[in-house]
Coordinates of C-alpha atoms in Angstrom, one line a residue:
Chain M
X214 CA 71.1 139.5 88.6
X215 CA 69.8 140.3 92.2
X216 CA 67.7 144.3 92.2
X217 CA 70.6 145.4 94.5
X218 CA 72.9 145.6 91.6
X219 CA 70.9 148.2 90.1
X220 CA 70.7 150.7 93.0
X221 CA 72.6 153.5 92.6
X222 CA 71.4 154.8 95.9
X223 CA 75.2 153.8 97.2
X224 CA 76.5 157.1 95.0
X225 CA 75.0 159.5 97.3
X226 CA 76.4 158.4 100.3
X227 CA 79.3 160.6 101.9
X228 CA 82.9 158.1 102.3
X229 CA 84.0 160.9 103.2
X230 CA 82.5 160.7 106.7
X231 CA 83.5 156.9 107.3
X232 CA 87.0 157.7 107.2
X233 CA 89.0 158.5 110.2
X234 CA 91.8 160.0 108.6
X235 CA 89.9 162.6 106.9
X236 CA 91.4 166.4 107.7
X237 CA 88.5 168.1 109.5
X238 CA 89.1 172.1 109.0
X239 CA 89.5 173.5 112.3
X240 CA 86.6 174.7 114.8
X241 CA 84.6 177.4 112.1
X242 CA 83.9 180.9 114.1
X243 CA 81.7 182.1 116.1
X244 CA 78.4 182.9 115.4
X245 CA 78.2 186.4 115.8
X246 CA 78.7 189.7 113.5
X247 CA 75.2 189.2 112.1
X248 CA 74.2 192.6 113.7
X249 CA 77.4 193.9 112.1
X250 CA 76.5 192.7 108.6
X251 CA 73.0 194.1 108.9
X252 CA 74.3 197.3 110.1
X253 CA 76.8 197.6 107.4
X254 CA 74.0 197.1 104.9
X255 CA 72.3 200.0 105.8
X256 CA 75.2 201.9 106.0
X257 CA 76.1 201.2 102.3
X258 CA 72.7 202.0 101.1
X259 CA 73.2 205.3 102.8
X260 CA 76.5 206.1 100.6
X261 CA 75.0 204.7 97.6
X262 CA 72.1 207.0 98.0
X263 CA 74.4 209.9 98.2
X264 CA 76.4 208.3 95.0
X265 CA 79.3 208.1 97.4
X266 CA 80.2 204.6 95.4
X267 CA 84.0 204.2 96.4
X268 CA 83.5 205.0 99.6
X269 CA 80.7 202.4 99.9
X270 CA 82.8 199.7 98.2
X271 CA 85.4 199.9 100.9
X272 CA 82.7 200.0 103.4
X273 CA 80.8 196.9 101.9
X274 CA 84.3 195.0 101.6
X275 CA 85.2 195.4 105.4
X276 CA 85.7 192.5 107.9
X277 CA 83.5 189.9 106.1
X278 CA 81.5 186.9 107.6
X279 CA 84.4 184.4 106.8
X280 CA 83.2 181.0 107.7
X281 CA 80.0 181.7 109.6
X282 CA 78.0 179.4 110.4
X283 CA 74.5 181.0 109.4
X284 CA 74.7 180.8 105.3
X285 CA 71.8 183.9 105.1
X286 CA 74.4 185.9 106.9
X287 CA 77.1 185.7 104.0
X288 CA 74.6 185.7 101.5
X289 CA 73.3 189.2 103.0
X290 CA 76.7 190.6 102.9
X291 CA 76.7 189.4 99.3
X292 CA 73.9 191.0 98.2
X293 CA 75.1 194.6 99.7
X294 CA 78.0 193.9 98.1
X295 CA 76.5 193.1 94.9
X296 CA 74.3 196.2 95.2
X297 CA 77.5 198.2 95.4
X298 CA 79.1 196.6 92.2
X299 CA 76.3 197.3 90.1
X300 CA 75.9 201.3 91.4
X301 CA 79.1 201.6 89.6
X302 CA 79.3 202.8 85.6
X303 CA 82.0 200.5 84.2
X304 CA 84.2 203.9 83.3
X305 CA 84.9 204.0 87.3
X306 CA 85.7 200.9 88.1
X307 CA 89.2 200.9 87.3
X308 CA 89.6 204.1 89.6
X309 CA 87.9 202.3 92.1
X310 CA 89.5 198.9 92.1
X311 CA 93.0 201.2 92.3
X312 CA 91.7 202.9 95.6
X313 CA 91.3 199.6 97.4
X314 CA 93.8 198.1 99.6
X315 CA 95.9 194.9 99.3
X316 CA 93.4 193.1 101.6
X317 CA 90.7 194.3 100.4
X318 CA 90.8 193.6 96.6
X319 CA 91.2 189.9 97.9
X320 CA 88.1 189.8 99.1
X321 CA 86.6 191.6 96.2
X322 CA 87.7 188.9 94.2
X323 CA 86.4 186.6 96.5
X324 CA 82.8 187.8 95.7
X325 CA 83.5 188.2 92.3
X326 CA 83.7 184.2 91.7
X327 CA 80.2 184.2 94.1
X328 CA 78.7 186.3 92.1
X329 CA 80.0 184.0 88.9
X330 CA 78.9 180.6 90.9
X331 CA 75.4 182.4 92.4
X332 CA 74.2 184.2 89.5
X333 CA 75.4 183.7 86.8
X334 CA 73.3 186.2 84.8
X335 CA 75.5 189.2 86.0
X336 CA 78.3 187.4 85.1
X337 CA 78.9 190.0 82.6
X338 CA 79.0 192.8 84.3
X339 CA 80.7 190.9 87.0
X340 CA 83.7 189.8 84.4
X341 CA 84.5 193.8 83.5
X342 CA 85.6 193.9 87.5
X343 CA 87.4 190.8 87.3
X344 CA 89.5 192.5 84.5
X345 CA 90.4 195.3 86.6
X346 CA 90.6 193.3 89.7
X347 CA 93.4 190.9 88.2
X348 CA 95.4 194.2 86.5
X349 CA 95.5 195.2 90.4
X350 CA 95.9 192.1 91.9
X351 CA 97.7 189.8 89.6
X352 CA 96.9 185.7 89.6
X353 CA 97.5 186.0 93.1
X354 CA 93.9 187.2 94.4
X355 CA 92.4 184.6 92.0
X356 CA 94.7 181.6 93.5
X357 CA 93.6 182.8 97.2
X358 CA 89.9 182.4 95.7
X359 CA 91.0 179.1 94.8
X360 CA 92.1 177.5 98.0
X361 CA 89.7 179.6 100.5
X362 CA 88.1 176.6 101.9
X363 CA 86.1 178.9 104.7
X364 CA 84.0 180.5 102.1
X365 CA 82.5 184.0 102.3
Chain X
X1244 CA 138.0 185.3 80.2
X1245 CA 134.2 185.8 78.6
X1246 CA 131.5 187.1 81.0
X1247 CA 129.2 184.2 83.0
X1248 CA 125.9 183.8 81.9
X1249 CA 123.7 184.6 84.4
X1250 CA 121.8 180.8 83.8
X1251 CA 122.6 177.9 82.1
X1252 CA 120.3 175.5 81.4
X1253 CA 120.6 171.7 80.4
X1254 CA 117.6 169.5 79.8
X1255 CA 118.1 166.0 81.8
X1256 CA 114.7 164.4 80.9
X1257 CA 111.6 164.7 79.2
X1258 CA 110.0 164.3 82.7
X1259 CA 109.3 166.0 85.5
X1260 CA 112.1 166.3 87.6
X1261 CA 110.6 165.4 91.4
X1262 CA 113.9 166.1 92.8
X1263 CA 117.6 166.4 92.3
X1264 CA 121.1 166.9 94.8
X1265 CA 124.7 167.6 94.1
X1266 CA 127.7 165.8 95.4
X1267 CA 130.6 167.8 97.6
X1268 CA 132.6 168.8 94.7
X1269 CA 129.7 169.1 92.2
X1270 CA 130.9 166.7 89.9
X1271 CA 127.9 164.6 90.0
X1272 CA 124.3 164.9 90.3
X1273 CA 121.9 162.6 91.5
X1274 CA 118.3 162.9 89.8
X1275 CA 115.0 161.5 90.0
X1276 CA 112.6 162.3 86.8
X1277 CA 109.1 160.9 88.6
X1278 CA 110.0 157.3 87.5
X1279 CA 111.3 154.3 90.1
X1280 CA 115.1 154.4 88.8
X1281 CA 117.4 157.6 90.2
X1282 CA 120.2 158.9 88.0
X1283 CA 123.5 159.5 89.2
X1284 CA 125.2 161.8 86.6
X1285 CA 128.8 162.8 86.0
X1286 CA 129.7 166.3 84.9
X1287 CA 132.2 166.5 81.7
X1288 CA 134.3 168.7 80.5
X1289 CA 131.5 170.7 79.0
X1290 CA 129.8 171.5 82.4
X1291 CA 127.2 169.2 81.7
X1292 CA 125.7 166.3 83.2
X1293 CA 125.9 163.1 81.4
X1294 CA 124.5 159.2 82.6
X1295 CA 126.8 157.7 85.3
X1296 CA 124.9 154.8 87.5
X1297 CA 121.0 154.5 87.7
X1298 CA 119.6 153.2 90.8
X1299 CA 117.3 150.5 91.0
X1300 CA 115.5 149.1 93.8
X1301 CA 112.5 151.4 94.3
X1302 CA 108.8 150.1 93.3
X1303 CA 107.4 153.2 92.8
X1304 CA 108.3 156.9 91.3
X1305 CA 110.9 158.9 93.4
X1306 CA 109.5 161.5 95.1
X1307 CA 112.7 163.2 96.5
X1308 CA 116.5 162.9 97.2
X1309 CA 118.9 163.9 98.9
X1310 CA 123.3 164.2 98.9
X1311 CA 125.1 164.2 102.5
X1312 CA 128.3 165.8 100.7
X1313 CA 130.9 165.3 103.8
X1314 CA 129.5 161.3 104.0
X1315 CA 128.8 160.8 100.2
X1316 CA 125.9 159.1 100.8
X1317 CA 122.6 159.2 98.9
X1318 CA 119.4 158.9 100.0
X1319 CA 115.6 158.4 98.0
X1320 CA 112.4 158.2 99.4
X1321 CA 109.7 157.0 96.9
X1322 CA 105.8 156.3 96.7
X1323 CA 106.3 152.7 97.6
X1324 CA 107.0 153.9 101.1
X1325 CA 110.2 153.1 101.7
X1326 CA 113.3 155.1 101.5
X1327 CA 117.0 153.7 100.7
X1328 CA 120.3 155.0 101.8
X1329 CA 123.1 154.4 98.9
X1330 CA 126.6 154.4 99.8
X1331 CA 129.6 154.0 96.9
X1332 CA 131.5 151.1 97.0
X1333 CA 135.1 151.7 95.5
X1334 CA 136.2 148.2 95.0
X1335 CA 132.9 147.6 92.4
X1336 CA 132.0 151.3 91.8
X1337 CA 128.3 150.6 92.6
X1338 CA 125.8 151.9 94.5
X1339 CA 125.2 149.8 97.8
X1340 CA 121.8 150.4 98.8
X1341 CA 120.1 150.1 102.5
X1342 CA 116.6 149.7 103.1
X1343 CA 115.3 152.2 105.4
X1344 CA 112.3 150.9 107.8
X1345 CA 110.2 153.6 107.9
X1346 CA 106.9 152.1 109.5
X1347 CA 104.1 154.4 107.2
X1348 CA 101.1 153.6 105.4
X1349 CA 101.5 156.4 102.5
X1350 CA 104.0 157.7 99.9
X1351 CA 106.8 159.0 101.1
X1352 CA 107.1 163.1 100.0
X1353 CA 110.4 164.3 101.1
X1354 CA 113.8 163.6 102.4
X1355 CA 116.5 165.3 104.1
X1356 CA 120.0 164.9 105.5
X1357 CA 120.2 166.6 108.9
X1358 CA 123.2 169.0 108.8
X1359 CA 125.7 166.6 110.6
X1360 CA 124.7 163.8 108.2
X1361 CA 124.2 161.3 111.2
X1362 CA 120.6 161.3 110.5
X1363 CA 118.1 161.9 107.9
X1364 CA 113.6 163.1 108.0
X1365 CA 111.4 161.7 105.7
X1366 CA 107.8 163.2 105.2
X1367 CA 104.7 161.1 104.3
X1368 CA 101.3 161.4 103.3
X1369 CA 100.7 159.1 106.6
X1370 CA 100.3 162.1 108.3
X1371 CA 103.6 161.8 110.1
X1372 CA 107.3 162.6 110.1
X1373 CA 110.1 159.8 110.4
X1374 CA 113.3 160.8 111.5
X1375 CA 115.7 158.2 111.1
X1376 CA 119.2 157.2 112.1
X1377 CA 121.2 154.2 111.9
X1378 CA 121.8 151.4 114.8
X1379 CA 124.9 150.0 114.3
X1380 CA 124.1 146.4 116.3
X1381 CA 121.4 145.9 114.0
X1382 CA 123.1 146.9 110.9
X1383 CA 120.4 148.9 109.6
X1384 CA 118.4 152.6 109.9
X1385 CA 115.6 152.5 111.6
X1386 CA 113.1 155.3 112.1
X1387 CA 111.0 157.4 115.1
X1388 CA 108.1 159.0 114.4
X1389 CA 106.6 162.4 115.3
X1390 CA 102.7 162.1 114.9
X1391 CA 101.2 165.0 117.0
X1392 CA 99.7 167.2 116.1
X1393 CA 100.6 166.7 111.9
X1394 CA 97.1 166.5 110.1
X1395 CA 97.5 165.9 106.7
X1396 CA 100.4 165.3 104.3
X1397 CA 103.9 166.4 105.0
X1398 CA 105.2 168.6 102.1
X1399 CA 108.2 169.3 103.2
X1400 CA 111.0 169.8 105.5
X1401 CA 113.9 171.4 107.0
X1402 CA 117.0 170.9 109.4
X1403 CA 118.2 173.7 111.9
X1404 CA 121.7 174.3 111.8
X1405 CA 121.9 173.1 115.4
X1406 CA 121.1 169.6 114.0
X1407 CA 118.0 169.0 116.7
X1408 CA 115.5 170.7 115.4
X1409 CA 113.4 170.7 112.4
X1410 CA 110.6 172.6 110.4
X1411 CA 107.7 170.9 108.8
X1412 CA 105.6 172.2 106.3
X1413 CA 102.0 170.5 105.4
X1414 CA 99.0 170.3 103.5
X1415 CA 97.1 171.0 106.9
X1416 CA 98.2 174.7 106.3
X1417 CA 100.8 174.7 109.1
X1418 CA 104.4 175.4 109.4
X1419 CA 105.8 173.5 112.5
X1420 CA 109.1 173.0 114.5
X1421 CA 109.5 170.0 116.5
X1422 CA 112.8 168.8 118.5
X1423 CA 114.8 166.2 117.0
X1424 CA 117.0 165.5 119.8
X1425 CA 117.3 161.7 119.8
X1426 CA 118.4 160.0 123.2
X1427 CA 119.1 156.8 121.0
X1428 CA 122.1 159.1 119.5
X1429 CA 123.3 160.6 122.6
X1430 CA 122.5 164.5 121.6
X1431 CA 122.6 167.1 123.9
X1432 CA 120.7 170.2 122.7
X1433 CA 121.3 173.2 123.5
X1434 CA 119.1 175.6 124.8
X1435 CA 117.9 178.8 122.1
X1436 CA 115.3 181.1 121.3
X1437 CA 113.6 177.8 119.5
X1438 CA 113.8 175.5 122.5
X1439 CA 113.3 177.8 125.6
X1440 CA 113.8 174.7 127.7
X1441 CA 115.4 171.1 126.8
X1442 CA 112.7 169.4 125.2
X1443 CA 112.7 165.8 124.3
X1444 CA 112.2 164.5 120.8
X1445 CA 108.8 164.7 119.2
X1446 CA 108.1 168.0 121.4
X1447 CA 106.2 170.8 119.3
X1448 CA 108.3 174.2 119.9
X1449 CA 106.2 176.5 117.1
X1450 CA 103.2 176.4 115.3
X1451 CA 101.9 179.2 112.5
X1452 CA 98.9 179.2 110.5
X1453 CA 99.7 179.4 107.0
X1454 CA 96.6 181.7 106.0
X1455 CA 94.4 178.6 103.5
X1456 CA 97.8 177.6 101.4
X1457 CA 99.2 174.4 101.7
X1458 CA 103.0 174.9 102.9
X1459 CA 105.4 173.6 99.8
X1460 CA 108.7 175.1 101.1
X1461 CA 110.1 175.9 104.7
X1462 CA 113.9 176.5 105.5
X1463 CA 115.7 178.1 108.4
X1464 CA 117.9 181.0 107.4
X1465 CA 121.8 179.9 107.7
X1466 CA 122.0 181.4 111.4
X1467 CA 118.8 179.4 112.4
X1468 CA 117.2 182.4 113.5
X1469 CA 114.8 183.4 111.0
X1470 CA 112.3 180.7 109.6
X1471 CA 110.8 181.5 105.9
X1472 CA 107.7 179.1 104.2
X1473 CA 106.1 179.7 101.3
X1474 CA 102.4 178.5 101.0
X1475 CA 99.7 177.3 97.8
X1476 CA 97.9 180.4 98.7
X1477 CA 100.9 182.9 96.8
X1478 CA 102.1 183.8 100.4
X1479 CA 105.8 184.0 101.1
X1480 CA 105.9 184.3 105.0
X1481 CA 108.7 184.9 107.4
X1482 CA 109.1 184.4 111.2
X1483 CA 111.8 185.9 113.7
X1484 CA 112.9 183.5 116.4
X1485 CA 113.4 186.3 119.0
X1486 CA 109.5 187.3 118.3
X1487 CA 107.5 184.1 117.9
X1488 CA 104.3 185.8 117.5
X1489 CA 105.0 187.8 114.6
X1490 CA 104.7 186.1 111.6
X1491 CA 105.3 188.4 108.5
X1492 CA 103.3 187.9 105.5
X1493 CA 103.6 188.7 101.5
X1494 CA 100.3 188.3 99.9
X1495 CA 102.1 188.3 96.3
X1496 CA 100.2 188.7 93.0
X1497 CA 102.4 185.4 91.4
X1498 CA 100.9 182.1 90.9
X1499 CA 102.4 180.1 94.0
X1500 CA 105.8 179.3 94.9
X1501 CA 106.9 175.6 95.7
X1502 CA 110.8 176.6 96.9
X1503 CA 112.7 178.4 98.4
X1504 CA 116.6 179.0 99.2
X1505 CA 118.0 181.2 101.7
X1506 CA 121.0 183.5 99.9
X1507 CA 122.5 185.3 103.0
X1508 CA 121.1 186.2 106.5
X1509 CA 119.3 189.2 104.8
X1510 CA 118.0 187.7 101.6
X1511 CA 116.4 184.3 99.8
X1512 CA 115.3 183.5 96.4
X1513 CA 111.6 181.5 96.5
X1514 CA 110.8 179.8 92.9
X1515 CA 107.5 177.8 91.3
X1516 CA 104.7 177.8 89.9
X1517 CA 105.7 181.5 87.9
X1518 CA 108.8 179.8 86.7
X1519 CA 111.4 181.9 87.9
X1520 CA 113.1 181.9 90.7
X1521 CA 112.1 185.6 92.3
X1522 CA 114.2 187.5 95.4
X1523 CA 112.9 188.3 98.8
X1524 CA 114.5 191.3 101.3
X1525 CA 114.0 189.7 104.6
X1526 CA 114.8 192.1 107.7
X1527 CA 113.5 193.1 111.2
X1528 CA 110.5 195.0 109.4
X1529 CA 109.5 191.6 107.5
X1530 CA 109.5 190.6 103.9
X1531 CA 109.8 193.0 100.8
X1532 CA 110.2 191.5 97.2
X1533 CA 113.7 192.3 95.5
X1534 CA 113.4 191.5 92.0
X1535 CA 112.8 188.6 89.7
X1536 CA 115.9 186.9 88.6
X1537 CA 115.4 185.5 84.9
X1538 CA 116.7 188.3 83.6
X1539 CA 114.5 188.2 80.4
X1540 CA 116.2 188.1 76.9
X1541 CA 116.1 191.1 75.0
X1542 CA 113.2 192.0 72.5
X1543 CA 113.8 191.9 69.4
X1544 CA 113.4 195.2 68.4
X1545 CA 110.0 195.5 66.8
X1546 CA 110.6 199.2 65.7
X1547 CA 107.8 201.1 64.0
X1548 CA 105.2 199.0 63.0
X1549 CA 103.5 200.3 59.9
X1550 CA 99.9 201.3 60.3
X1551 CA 98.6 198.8 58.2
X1552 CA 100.3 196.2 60.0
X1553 CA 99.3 197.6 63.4
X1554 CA 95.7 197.3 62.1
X1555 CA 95.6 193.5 60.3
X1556 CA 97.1 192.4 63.4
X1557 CA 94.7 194.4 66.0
X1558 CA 92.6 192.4 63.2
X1559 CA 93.9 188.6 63.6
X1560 CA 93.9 188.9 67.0
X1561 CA 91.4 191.0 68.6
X1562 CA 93.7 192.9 70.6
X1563 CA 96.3 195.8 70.5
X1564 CA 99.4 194.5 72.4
X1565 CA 100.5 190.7 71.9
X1566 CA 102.1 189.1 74.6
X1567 CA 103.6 186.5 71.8
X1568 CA 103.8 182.4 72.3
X1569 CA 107.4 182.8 72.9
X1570 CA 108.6 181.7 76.8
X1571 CA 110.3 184.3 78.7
X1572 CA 111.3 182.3 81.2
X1573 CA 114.5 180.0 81.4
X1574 CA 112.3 177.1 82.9
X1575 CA 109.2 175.6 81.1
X1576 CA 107.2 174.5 83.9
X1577 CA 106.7 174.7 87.1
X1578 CA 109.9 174.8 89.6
X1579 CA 109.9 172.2 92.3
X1580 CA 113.2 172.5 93.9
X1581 CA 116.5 174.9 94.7
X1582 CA 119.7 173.8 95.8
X1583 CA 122.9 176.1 97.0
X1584 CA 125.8 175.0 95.1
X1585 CA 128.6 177.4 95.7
X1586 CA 128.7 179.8 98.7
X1587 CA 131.8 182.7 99.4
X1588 CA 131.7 185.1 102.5
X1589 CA 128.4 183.1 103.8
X1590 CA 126.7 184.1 99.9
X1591 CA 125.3 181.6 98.0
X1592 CA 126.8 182.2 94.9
X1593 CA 125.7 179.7 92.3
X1594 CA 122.3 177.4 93.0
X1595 CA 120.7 175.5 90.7
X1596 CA 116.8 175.0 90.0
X1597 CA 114.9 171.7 88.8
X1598 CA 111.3 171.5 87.7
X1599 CA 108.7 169.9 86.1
X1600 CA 109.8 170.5 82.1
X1601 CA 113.0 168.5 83.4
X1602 CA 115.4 171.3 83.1
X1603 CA 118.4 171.5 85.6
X1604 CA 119.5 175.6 85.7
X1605 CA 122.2 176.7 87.3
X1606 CA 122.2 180.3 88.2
X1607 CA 125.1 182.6 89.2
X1608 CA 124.4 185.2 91.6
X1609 CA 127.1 187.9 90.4
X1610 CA 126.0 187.7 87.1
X1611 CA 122.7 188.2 88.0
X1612 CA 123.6 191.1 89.9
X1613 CA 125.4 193.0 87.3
X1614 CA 122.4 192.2 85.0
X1615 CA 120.0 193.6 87.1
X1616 CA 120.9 197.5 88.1
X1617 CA 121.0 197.9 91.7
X1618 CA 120.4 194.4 92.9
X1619 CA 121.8 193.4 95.8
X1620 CA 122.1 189.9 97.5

């Protein structure tokens, strides 16, 4: 038996990239709103400091960095919006979660299963909003989790 | 005379039903349960449908098919990549088929009759669309392809009234509308909020983004004016010929419609993955929801539960409320397809639904109506 067989090296290569058919997504944005996310972070932390939680949630949950290009950027916006989850007692999230728009509950969900893929160890306090997020939402937020393919 | 039911359900096959069509007078029903062989059924005198001819020439499982009522011809498309057109032969009583030469490299998805039967489009994994009509000196159909700019899998399609045109929905999360004016049949097009100007075959009129969803169900409203899709990402979307840019969108909070069927001008019913077929408002504002249509069998009473009971059972199972095993929902599965059947004063009035537990249902619109205060079609 010739030493090649036993390489397994072949595994990590992607086939994906050999073949020409492949859909490519289209053309990710542009690589800007950084400055925005940054901002907004502060902004949040001011609200939180004045307990002003609901009004920071909505804050945290505007215009996020779909699809950028810079991964710290979305992981930044995740943490302000994991700082804002956790500020809340879980009495008040269902009166939060009610407050939010359409749109916005969406996304919320949308960093609820990055929270449950990133860190796992909250995933308990991260599950009590997922129960109030679906009793909002219905299966449809958590299906539009499913098939975003930009990421946030 | 007793009163309709609002549904009545019959179950053809154990499996999944990829697709199924009605004849002109709805006494038979071609079906094809994800195997190579399509059933032609008869309707008896019970109103239900019962074995006629099976036909046999496909490789692969039958992904689609499709009735030209005025023509009575049949035709399948299948994952072996080729597509048959079946007409009946009186003398023998037996299915003739006739290959279809469709040119693509992939399973064929879906098939449709164009609305003055002369033609038919087949979708394709192949990334393409082949619209095919038949060539009489030849003896056979052959096919044209529209390539650009389709990037992924064809899901479905759907013919414009007008009989040149024709939407595309795909798994590249796009809803399209190409011309399908062919030269080889002589067409002459005429000019409408769709096609500005005379534009040859092939020629991309519209293009929406479909949000992330793939795009499982498109169809023209029966004016041709209005376009509606429904996408994998729970949207149900709708798009006004006279404003182009405005696509209206229904983020819903179901699991994901596959379907849909347009009622009237004003209204269509979209069906799937929630297992009932559920009823959409469409006007100049957009899209609103109406209602859902399985109009749920009544509870049996449970009355007042005894404290004791209330307890052992918030006991057993951990919770106060039970939402019980029992299905609530004609269908068992997912639903893959809708078909008008009848129609009176330009209102559907009967369609019938097919999915993937291999149930046929036929729904009547009046019944439902009066079944469901204040509903409206």
């Amino acid at each position: 038996m010739s030493k090649a067989t036993n390489s397994t090296e072949f595994r990590t290569v992607d086939v994906d990239a050999y073949d020409e058919d492949n859909y490519e997504d289209d053309a990710r944005e542009a690589n800007s709103g950084s400055q925005e996310v940054t901002e907004r972070a502060g902004e949040v932390k001011k609200l939180l400091n004045l307990t002003k939680n609901t009004d920071a949630l909505k804050l945290a949950l505007q215009n996020p960095p779909i699809g950028h290009q810079d991964a710290s950027v979305k992981e930044q916006n995740y943490e302000t919006v994991l700082s804002v989850l956790k500020a809340f007692r879980t009495p008040e999230i269902e009166a939060a979660v009610g407050d939010l728009s359409d749109g916005d509950v969406d996304v919320l969900m949308k960093y609820l299963y990055k929270g449950f893929s990133c860190s796992p160890d909250k995933a308990a306090a991260l599950l009590l909003w997922h129960e109030k997020v679906v009793k909002r939402g219905g299966v449809g937020c958590v299906i539009r989790v499913m098939v975003d393919r930009k990421g946030i | 005379m007793p009163q309709q039911k609002p549904q009545s359900a019959q179950q053809l096959f154990y499996e999944p039903i990829s697709g199924h069509a009605f004849n002109a007078d709805l006494t038979q029903i071609v079906v094809s349960n994800s195997t190579p062989h399509t059933h032609v059924m008869k309707r008896g005198a019970d109103g239900k449908y019962t074995e006629g001819h099976v036909l046999e020439q496909h490789l692969e499982r039958v992904t689609s098919v499709d009735w030209a009522p005025t023509s009575n011809r049949i035709v399948t498309c299948a994952g072996d990549r080729n597509a048959y057109v079946w007409n009946f032969e009186q003398e023998s009583g037996t299915w003739i088929p006739c290959l279809v030469l469709l040119r693509i490299n992939r399973a064929a998805t879906t098939v449709r009759w164009s609305p003055a039967e002369d033609r038919f489009a087949v979708g394709s994994g192949a990334r393409l669309l082949s619209v095919c009509y038949f060539d009489p000196e030849n003896n056979w159909w052959v096919s044209k392809h529209i390539k650009k700019p389709i990037r992924s899998t064809i899901l479905s399609v759907d013919w414009h009234p007008s009989n040149h045109l024709i939407a595309v929905g795909s798994c590249d999360f796009k809803c399209r509308v190409f011309s399908a004016a062919l030269k080889e049949m002589s067409d002459k097009p005429q000019t409408s909020l769709w096609m500005p100007k005379l534009s040859k075959f092939g020629t991309l009129l519209a293009e929406f983004d479909s949000n992330n969803g793939w795009v499982h169900g498109v169809k023209f409203s029966p004016s041709g004016n209005l376009l509606a899709w429904v996408a994998h990402d729970s949207s149900v979307n709708l798009v006004n010929s006279n404003s182009l840019e405005k696509v209206h969108t229904v983020l819903t909070s179901n699991l994901p419609y596959m379907c849909l069927l347009w009622l009237s001008e004003g209204s269509f019913v979209t069906a799937g993955h929630n297992m009932s077929p559920d009823l959409y408002y469409a006007s100049e504002d957009g899209v609103t929801f109406g209602a859902k249509l399985d109009v749920k069998k009544e509870k049996a009473a449970s009355g007042n539960m005894s404290a004791m009971a209330r307890f052992q059972k918030l006991d057993v199972q951990g919770k106060a409320e039970t939402e019980g095993t029992t299905l609530e929902t004609t269908h068992a599965n997912c639903i893959t397809e809708i078909r008008a059947m009848e129609s009176a004063n330009n209102k559907v009035t009967k369609f019938s639904t097919s999915g993937k537990d291999g149930k046929v249902v036929i729904w009547d619109t009046e019944s439902i109506c009066s079944a469901i205060a204040g509903l409206k079609i």
